[in-house]
Coordinates of C-alpha atoms in Angstrom, one line a residue:
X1432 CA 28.3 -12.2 -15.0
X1433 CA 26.6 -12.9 -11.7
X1434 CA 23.1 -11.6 -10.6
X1435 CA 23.8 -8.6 -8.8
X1436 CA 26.6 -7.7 -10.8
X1437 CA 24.2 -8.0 -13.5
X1438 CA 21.3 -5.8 -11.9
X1439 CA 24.1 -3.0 -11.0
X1440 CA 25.1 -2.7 -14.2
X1441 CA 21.3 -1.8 -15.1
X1442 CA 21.2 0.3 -12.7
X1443 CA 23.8 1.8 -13.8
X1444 CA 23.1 2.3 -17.3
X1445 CA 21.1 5.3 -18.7
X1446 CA 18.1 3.7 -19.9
X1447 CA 16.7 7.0 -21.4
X1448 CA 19.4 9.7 -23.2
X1449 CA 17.3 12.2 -21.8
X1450 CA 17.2 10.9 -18.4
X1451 CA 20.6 10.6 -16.3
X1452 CA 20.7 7.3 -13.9
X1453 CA 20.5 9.5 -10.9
X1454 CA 17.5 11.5 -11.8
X1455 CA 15.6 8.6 -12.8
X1456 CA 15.8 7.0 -9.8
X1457 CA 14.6 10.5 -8.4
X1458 CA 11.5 10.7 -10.5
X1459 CA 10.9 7.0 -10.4
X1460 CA 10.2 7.5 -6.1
X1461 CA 8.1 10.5 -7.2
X1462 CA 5.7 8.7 -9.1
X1463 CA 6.0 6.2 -7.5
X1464 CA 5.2 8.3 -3.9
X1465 CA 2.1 10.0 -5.9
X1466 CA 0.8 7.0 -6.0
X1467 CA 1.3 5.9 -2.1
X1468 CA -0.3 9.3 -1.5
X1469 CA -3.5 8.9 -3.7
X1470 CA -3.7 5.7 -1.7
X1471 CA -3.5 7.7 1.8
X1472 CA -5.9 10.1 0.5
X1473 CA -8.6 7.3 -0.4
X1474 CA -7.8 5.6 2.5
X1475 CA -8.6 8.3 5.1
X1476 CA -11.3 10.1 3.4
X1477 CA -13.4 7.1 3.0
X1478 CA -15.8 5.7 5.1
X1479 CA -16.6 2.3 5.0
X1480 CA -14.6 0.3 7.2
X1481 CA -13.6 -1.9 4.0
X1482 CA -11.5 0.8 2.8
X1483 CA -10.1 2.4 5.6
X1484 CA -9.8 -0.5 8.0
X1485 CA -9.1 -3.3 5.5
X1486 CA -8.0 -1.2 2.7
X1487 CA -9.4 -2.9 0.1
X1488 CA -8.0 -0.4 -2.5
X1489 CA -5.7 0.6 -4.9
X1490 CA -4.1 3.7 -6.7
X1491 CA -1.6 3.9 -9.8
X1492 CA -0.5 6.2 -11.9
X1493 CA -0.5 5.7 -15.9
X1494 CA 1.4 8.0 -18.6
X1495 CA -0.9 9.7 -21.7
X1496 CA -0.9 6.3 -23.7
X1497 CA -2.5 4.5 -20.8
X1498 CA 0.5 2.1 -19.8
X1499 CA 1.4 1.7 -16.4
X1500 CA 3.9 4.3 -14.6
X1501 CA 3.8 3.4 -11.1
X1502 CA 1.4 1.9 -8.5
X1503 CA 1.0 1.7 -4.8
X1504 CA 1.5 -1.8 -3.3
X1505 CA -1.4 -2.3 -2.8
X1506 CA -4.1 -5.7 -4.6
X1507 CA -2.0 -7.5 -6.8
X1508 CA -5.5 -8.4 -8.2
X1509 CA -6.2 -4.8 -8.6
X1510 CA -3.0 -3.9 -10.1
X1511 CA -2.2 -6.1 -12.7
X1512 CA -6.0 -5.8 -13.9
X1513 CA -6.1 -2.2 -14.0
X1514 CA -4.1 -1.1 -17.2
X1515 CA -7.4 -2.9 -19.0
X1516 CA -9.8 -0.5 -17.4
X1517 CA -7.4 3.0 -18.4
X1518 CA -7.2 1.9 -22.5
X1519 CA -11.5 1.1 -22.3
X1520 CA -11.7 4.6 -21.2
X1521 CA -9.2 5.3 -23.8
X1522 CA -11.8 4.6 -26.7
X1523 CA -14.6 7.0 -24.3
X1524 CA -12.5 10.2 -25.5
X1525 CA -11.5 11.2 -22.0
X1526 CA -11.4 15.2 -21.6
X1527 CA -9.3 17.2 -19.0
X1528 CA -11.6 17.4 -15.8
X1529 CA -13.5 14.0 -16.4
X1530 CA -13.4 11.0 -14.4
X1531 CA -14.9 8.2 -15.6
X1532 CA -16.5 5.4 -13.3
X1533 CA -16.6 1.5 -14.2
X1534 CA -17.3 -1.0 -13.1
X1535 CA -18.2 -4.0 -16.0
X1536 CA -16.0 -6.8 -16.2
X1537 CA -16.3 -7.2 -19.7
X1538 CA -15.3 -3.2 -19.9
X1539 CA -12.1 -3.0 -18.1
X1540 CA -13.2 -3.8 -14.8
X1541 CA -13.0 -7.3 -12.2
X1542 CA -15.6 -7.9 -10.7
X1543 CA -19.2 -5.3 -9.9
X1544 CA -18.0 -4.7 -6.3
X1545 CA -14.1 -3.4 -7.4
X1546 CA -15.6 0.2 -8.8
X1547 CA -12.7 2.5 -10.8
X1548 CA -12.2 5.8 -11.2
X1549 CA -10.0 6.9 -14.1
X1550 CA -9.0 10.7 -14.5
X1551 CA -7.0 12.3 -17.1
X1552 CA -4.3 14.4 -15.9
X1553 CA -3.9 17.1 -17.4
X1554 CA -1.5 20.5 -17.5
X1555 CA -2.5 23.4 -19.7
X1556 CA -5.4 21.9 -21.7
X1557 CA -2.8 18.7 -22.3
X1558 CA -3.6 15.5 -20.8
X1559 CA -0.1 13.9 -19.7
X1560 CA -1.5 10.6 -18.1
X1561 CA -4.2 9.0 -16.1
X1562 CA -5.4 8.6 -12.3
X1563 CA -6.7 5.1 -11.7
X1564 CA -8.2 4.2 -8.2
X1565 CA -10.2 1.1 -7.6
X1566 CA -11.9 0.3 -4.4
X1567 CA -13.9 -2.8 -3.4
X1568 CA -17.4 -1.4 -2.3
X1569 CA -19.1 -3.1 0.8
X1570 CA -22.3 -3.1 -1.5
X1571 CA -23.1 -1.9 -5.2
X1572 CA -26.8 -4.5 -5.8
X1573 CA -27.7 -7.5 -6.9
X1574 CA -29.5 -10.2 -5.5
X1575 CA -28.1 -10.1 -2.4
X1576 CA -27.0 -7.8 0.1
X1577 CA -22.9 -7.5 -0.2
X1578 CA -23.2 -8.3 -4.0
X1579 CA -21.5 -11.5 -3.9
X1580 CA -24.2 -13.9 -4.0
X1581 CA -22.8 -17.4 -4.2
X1582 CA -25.3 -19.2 -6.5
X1583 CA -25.4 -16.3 -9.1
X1584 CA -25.5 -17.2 -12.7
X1585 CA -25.6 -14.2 -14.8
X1586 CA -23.7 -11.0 -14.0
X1587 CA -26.9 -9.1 -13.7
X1588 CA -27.7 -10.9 -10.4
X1589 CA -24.5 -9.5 -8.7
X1590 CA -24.9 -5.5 -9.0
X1591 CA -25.7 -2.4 -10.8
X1592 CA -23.0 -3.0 -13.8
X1593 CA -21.4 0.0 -14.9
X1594 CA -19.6 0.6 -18.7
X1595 CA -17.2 3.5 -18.6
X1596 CA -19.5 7.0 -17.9
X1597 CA -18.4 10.0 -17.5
X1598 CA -18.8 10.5 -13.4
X1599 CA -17.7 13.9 -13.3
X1600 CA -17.4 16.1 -16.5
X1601 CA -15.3 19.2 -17.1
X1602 CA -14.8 19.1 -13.5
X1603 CA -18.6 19.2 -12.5
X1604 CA -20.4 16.1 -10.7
X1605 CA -22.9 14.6 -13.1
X1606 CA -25.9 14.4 -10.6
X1607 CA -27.6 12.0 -12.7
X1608 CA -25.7 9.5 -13.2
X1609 CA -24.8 9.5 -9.2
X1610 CA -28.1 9.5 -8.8
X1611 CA -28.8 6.1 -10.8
X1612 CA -25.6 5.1 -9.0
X1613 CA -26.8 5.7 -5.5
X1614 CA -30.7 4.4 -6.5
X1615 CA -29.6 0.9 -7.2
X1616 CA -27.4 0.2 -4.4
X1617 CA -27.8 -0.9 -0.4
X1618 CA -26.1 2.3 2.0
X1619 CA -26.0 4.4 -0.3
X1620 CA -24.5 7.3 1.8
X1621 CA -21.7 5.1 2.5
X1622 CA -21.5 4.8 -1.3
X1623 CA -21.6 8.3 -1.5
X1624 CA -18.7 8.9 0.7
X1625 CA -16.3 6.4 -0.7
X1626 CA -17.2 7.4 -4.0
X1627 CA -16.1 11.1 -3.4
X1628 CA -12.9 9.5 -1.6
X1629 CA -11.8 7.9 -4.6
X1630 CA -12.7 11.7 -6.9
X1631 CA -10.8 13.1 -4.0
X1632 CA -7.8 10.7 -4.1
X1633 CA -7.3 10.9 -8.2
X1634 CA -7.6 15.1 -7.9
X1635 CA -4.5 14.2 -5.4
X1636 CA -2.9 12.9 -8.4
X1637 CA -2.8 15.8 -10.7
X1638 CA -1.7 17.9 -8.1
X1639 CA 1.3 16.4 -7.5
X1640 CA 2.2 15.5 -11.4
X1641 CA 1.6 19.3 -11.7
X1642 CA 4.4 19.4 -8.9
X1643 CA 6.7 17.3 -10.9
X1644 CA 5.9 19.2 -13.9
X1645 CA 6.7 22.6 -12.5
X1646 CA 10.1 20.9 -10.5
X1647 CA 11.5 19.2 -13.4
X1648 CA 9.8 20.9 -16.8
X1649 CA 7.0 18.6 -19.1
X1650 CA 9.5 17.1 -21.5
X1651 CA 11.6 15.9 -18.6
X1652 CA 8.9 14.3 -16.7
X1653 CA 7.4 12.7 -20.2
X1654 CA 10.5 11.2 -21.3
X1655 CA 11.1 9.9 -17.1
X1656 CA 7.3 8.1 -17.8
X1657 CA 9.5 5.7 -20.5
X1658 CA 13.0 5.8 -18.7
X1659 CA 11.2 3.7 -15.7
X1660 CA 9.2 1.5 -17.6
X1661 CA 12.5 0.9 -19.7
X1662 CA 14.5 0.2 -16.4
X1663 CA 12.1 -2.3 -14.7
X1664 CA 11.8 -4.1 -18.5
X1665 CA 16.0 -4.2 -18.4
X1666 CA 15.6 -5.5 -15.5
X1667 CA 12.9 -8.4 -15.8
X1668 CA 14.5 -9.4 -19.0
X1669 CA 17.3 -9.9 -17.1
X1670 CA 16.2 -12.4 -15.0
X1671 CA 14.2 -13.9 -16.8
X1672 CA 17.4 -14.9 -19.0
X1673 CA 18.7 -16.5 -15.6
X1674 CA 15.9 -18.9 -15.7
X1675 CA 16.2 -22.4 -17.5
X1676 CA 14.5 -22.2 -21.1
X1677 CA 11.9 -24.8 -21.5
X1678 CA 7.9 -26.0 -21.4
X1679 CA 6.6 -26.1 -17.7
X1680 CA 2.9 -27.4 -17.1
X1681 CA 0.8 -27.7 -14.8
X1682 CA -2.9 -28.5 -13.4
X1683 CA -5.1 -27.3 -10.5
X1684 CA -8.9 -27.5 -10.0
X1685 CA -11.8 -25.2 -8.5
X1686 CA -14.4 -26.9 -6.1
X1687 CA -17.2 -26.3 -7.8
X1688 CA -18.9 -22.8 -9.1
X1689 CA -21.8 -22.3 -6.8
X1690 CA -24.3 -24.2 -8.3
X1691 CA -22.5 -27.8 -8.5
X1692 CA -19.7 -28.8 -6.6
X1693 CA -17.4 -30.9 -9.7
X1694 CA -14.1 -30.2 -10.3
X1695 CA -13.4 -27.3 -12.8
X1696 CA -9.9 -27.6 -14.2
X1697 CA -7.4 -25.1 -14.6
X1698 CA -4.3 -26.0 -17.0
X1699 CA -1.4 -23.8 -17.9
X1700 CA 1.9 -24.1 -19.8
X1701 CA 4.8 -22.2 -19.6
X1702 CA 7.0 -21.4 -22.0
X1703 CA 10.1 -19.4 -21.2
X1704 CA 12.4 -18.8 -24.3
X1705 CA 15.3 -16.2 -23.5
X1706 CA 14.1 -13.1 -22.6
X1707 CA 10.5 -13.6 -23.1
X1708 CA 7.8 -16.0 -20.9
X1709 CA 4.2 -16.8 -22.9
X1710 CA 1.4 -18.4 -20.4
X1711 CA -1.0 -20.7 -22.1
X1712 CA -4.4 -21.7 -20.4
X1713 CA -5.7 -24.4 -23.3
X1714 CA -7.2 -27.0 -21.6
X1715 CA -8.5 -24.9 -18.7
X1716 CA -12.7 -25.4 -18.3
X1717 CA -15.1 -23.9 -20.5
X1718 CA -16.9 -20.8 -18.9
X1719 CA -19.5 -22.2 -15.7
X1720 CA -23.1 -21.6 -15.3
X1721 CA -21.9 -20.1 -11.5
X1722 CA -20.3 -17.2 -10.6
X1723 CA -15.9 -18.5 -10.5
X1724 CA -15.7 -17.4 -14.3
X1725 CA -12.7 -14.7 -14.3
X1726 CA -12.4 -12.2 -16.7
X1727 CA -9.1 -12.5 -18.7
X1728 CA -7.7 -9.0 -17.0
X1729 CA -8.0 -11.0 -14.0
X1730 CA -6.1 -13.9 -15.3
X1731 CA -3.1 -12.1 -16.9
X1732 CA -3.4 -10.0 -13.3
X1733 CA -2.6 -12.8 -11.4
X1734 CA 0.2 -14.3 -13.7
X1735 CA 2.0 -10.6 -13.7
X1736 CA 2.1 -11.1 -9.8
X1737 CA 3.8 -14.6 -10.0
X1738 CA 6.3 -13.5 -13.1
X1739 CA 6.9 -10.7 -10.4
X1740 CA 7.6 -13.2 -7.4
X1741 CA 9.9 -15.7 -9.6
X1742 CA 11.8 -13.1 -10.8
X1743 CA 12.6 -9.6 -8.5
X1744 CA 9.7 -8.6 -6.5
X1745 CA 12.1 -5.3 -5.9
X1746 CA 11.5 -4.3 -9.7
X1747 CA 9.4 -1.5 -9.9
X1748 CA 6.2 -2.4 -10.9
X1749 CA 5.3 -0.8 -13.9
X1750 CA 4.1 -1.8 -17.6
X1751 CA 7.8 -2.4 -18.4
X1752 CA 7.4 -5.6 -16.6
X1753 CA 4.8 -6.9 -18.5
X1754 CA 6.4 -6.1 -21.6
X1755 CA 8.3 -9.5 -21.7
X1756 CA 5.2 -11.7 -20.8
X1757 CA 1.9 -13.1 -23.0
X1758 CA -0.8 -14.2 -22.0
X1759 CA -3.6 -16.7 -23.8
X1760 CA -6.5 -18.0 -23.3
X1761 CA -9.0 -19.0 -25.3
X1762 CA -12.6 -17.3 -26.0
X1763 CA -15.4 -18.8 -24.2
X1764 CA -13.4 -20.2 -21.0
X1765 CA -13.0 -20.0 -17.6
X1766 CA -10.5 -17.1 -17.9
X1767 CA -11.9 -15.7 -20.2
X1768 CA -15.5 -15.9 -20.3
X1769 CA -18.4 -14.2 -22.6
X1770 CA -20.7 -11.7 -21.5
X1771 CA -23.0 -12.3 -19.3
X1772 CA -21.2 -14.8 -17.3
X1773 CA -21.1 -14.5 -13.7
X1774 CA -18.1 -13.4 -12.5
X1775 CA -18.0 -12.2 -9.0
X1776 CA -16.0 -15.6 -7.3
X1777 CA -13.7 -14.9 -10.7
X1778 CA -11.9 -11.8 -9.3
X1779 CA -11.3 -13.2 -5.8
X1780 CA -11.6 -17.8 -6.0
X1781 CA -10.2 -18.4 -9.4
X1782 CA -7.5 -15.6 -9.3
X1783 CA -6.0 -17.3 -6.4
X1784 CA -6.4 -20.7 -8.2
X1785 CA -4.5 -19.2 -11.4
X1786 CA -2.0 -18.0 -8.8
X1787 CA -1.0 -21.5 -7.7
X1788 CA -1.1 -23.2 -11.1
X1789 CA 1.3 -20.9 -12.6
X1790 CA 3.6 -21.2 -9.7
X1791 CA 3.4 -24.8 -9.4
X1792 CA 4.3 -24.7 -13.0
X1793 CA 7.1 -22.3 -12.6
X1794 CA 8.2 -24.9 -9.6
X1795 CA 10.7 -26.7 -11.8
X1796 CA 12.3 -23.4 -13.3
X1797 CA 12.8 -21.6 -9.9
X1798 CA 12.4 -24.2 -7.0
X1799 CA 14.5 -21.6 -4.5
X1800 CA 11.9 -18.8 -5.5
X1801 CA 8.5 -21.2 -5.3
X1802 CA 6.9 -21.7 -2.1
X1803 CA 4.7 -24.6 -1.0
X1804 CA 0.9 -23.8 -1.9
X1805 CA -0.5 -21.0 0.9
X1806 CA -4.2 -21.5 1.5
X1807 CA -5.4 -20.9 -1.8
X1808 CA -8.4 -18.6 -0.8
X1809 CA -9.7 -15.1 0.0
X1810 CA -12.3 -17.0 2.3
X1811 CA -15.1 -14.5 1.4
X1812 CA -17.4 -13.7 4.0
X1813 CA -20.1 -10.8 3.5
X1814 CA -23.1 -10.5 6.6
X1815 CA -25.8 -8.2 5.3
X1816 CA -29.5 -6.8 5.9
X1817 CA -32.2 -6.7 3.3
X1818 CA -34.0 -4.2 6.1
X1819 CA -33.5 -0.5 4.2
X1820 CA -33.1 2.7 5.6
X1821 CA -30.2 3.2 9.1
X1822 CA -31.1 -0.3 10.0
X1823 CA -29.8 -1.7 7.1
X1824 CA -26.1 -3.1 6.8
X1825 CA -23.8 -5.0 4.7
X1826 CA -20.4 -6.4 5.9
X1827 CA -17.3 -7.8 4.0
X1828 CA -14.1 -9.5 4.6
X1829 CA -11.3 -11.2 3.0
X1830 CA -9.8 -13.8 6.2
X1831 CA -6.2 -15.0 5.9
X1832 CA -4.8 -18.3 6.3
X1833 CA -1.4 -19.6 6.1
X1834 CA 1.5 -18.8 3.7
X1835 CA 3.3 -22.1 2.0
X1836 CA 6.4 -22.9 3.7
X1837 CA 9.5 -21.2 1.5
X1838 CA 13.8 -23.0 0.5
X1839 CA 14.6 -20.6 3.4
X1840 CA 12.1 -20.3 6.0
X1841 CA 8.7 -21.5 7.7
X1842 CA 5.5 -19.7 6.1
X1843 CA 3.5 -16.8 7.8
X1844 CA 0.8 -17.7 10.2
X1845 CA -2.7 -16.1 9.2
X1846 CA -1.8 -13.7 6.5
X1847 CA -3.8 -12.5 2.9
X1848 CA -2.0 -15.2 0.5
X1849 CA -1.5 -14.6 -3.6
X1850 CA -3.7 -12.2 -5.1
X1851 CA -5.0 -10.0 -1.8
X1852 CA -3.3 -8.2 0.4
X1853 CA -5.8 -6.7 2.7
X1854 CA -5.8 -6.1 6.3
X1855 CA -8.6 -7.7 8.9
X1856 CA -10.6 -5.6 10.1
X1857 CA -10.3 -4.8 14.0
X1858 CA -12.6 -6.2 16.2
X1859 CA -13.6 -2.9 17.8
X1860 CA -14.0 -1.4 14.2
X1861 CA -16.2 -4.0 13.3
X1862 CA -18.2 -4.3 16.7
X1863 CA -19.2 -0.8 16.5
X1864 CA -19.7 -0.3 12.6
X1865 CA -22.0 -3.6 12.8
X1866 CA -24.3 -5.9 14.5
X1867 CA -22.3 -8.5 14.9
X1868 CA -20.0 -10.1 18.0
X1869 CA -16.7 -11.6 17.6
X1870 CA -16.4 -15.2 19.2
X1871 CA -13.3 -16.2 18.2
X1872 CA -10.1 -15.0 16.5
X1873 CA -7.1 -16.7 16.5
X1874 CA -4.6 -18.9 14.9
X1875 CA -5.8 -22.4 13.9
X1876 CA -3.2 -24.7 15.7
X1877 CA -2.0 -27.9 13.8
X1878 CA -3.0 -26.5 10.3
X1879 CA 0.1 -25.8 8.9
X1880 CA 1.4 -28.7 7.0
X1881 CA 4.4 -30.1 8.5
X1882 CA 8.2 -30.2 6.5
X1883 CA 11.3 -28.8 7.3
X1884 CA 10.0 -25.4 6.9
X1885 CA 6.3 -25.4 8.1
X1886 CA 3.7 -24.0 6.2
X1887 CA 1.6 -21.2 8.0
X1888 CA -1.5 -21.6 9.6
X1889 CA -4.5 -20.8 9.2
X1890 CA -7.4 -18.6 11.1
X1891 CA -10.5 -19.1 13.1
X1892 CA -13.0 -16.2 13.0
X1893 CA -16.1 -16.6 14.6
X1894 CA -19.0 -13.9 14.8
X1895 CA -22.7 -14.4 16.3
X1896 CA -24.9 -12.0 14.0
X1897 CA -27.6 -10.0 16.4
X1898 CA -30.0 -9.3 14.0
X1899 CA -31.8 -10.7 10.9
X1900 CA -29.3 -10.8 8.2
X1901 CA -28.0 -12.9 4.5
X1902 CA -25.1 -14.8 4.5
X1903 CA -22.8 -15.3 1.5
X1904 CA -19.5 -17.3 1.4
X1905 CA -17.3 -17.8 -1.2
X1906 CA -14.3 -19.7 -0.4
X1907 CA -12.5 -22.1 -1.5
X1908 CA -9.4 -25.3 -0.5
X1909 CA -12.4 -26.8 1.7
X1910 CA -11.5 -30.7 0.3
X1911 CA -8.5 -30.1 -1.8
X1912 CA -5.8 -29.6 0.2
X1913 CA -2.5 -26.6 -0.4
X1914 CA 0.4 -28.8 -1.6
X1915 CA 3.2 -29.2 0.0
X1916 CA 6.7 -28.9 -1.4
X1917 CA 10.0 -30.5 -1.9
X1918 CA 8.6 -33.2 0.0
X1919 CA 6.6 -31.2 3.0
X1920 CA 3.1 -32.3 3.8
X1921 CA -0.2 -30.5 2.6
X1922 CA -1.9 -27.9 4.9
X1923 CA -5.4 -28.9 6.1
X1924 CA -8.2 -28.1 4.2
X1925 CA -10.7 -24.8 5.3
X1926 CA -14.1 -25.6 6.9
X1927 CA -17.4 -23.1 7.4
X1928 CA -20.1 -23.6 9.8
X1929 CA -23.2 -21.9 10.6
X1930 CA -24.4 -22.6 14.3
X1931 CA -21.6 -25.7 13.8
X1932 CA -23.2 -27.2 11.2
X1933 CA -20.9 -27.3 8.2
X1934 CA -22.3 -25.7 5.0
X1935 CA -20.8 -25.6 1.3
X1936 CA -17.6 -24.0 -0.3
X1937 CA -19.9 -21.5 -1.7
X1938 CA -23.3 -20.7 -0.2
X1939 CA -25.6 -18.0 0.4
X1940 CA -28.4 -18.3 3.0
X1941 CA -31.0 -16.3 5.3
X1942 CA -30.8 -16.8 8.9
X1943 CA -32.3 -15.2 12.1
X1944 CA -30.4 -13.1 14.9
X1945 CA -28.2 -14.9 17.4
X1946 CA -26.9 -17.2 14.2
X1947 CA -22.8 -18.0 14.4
X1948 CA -20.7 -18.4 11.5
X1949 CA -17.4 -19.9 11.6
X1950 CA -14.7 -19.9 9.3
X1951 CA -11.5 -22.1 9.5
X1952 CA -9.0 -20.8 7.2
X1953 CA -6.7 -23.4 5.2
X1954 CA -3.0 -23.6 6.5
X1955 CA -0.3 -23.8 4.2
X1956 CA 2.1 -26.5 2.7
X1957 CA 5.1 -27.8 4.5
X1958 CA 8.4 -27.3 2.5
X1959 CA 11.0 -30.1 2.6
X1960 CA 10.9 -33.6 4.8
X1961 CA 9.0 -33.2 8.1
X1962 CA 12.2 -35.3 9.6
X1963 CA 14.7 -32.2 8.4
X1964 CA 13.4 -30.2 10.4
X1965 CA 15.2 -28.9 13.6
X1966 CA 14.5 -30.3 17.1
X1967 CA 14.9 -26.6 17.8
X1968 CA 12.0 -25.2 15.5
X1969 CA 9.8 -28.4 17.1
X1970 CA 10.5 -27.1 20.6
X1971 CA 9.6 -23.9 19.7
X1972 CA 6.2 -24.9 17.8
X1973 CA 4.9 -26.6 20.9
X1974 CA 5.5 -23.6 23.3
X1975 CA 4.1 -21.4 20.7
X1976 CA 0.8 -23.8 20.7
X1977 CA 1.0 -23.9 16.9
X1978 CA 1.5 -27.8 17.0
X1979 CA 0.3 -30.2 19.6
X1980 CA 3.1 -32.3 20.9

């Protein structure tokens, strides 16, 4: 049986006797469209231009045993992570008309910055599932202003750290707790806002299940939270029976953690057998004295996302698909480190790193479904004030780069790669929210490595800060180049400079008004031989001033 006759007969198939095919596809766009909406809601009721420019968010919905129903495609990084933060606030006894806030790492959360707000949804006194929003916010503490210092060494150095509390209670704001909130954070009427746009976007939530509820009756709705997360598990299994069993490894590094610059090694092997795929990270570093330590929710987020990629990205994303998949790593490591490691660079660096290492591994199982390594990096860049008060600021942005090249086609030019999948932000929206001028932006000609499908390039982003202000970067693919593919050439490596003098990977400093800071995004790898590649594509790349002729 071929592929698609294969995934129509799924599709076909009842995969709940209480749900008929045709109304499960209903219900499964109806969660899956309360979710998009929560995501509107957040996005256009907040105000830092983080979340509703870049939209550094992300909403999902969760049934009554906390397992994931249906998300918003939004930050695979996000995403995959959050079902850890909904069964933490599982053991907190959630009540109807609670939402709980979090944002500790080693308590369902990523990183201090990525704050989550989990509500129980409830009908009647009877909580029928969860809310989950998690936004990154421009500023929550620490040492310094942004909260993602790059020489950090202990998690209480990067924020006011958060274990699940109870936010609001029986639908009533708990003033003190905002209040220590708001007291140990830079902006904190931005914080405010956003805050209240993420309450606002989870009471979207129950609205709309209530909807559901009152179109299609409780049990209907309760049994369609399995028949979904059955289908998409029918479905992965599937393919992952397509794939070749066998042991795939592979081995990546990290350029240092902030405080030195050696290698730190990632290693994975993976085992498909059948229906099922286990990822093993023994071998991978022990935990760093800097701040690139992930927590393991982090980890298994990023190897849902490739498992997702290899497979059917079209499968509804939902805990069925992560049914089939294991992840380890041992105690004490990189990806998963102890309490209180530094972890900020985890969430954003290492998950992109982890990315890469499981597709490079996956390489030899799905070579039509792997592309060349993309740039490998969120390129971090946060520009903020220690001055208090309406003079005080703090920016931050994710910059793309380029995507590998792909079996079928060149790779995207300046995109979010692997775990992120943010917008910029505009150059007007970011002139008039800060104090900072743009320079430069534009696509970073020649970057791309070369092959018959050329990766994508890379970015330059230049901005001359006009007043007193800390810089933090936290990048990374600055001397280790993306690989190439199938025989394609490596992209070039990233480069930051402050007034053109190159600094570190990772690096935070002081410096005075009128101070530039340039970031040169990697490109990505070239897929198959440079001399395969059409005269016709060549042309084309010279006229487009991608590549110098």
């Amino acid at each position: 049986m071929d592929k698609e006759t294969d995934t129509n007969a799924d599709m076909n198939a009842e995969t709940d006797s209480e749900v008929d095919a045709i109304t499960l596809e209903i219900m499964r766009n109806q969660f899956e469209s309360v979710a998009e909406e929560m995501g509107q809601v957040l996005i256009t009721s907040s105000y830092s231009p983080n979340i509703k420019e870049r939209r550094d968010c992300s909403t999902a919905l969760f049934d009554a045993d906390g397992r994931l129903v249906a998300q918003a495609e939004h930050i695979p990084v996000h995403l995959g992570a959050m079902p850890e933060a909904v069964q933490t606030v599982l053991g907190y006894d959630p009540k109807p008309g609670d939402v709980f806030v979090l944002n500790d790492p080693f308590e369902g959360g990523t990183h201090l910055p990525d704050v989550t707000m989990v509500s129980p949804l409830s009908l009647d006194g009877e909580i029928l599932g969860f809310a989950v929003s998690r936004a990154h916010h421009a500023d929550v503490g620490g040492m310094a202003p942004g909260s993602m210092p790059a020489g950090a060494r202990e998690i209480y150095q990067e924020g006011l750290r958060l274990p699940p509390v109870r936010l609001v209670e029986g639908g009533e704001v708990n003033d003190d707790v905002m209040s220590v909130l708001l007291a140990n954070v830079r902006n904190p009427s931005e914080r405010r806002a956003d805050i209240r746009a993420q309450i606002a976007a989870n009471e979207r939530a129950e609205e709309r299940l209530g909807d559901l509820v009152e179109e299609h009756g409780k049990p209907q709705v309760v049994a369609a939270f399995d028949a979904v997360m059955a289908y998409s598990r029918d479905r992965v299994t599937a393919e992952l029976r397509a794939l070749p069993d066998g042991e795939y490894h592979a081995r990546d590094v990290l350029e240092g953690d902030g405080v030195t610059d050696e290698d730190i090694p990632i290693e994975v092997t993976v085992s498909i057998d059948g229906e099922t795929v286990a990822v093993d990270f023994d071998g991978t570093a022990p935990q760093v004295a800097g701040n690139v330590n992930a927590p393991l929710a982090v980890a298994k987020s990023a190897v849902y996302f490739v498992v997702r990629c290899v497979t059917d990205p079209e499968i509804p994303p939902n805990q069925g698909c992560y049914d089939p998949i294991t992840v380890s790593v041992p105690e004490g490591t990189l990806l998963n480190p102890d309490a209180p490691a530094a972890v900020v660079g985890g969430n954003v660096e290492t998950s992109q790193r982890v990315t890469d290492v499981v597709f490079t591994a996956l390489a030899e199982a799905a070579p039509d479904r792997v592309p060349a390594q993309g740039q490998g990096t969120m390129n971090n860049l946060t520009i903020g004030s220690r001055a208090g008060g309406s003079e005080g600021f703090t920016y931050y942005e994710t910059i793309g780069g380029g995507f590998g090249g792909r079996a079928s086609g060149d790779g995207m030019d300046g995109v979010q790669v692997g775990m992120t999948n943010t917008l910029n932000t505009p150059i007007e929206a970011l002139e008039a929210e800060y104090p900072l001028f743009v320079e430069e932006y534009s696509l970073r000609e020649n970057s791309g490595g070369r092959g018959r499908y050329r990766g994508g390039l890379g970015i330059v982003r230049s901005v001359t800060i006009e007043a007193d202000a800390t810089v933090s970067l936290l990048t990374e693919r600055r001397r280790v180049a993306p690989k190439g593919i199938a025989g394609g050439e490596d992209g070039a490596t990233g480069q930051n400079l402050v007034d053109g003098e190159s600094v570190p990977a990772k690096t935070t400093r002081d410096v005075p008004a009128g101070t530039t800071v340039t970031v040169r995004t990697p490109g990505g790898g070239g897929h198959g031989k440079p001399e395969d590649r059409s005269t016709a594509d060549k042309e084309r790349d010279a006229e487009d001033g991608k590549v110098k002729r």
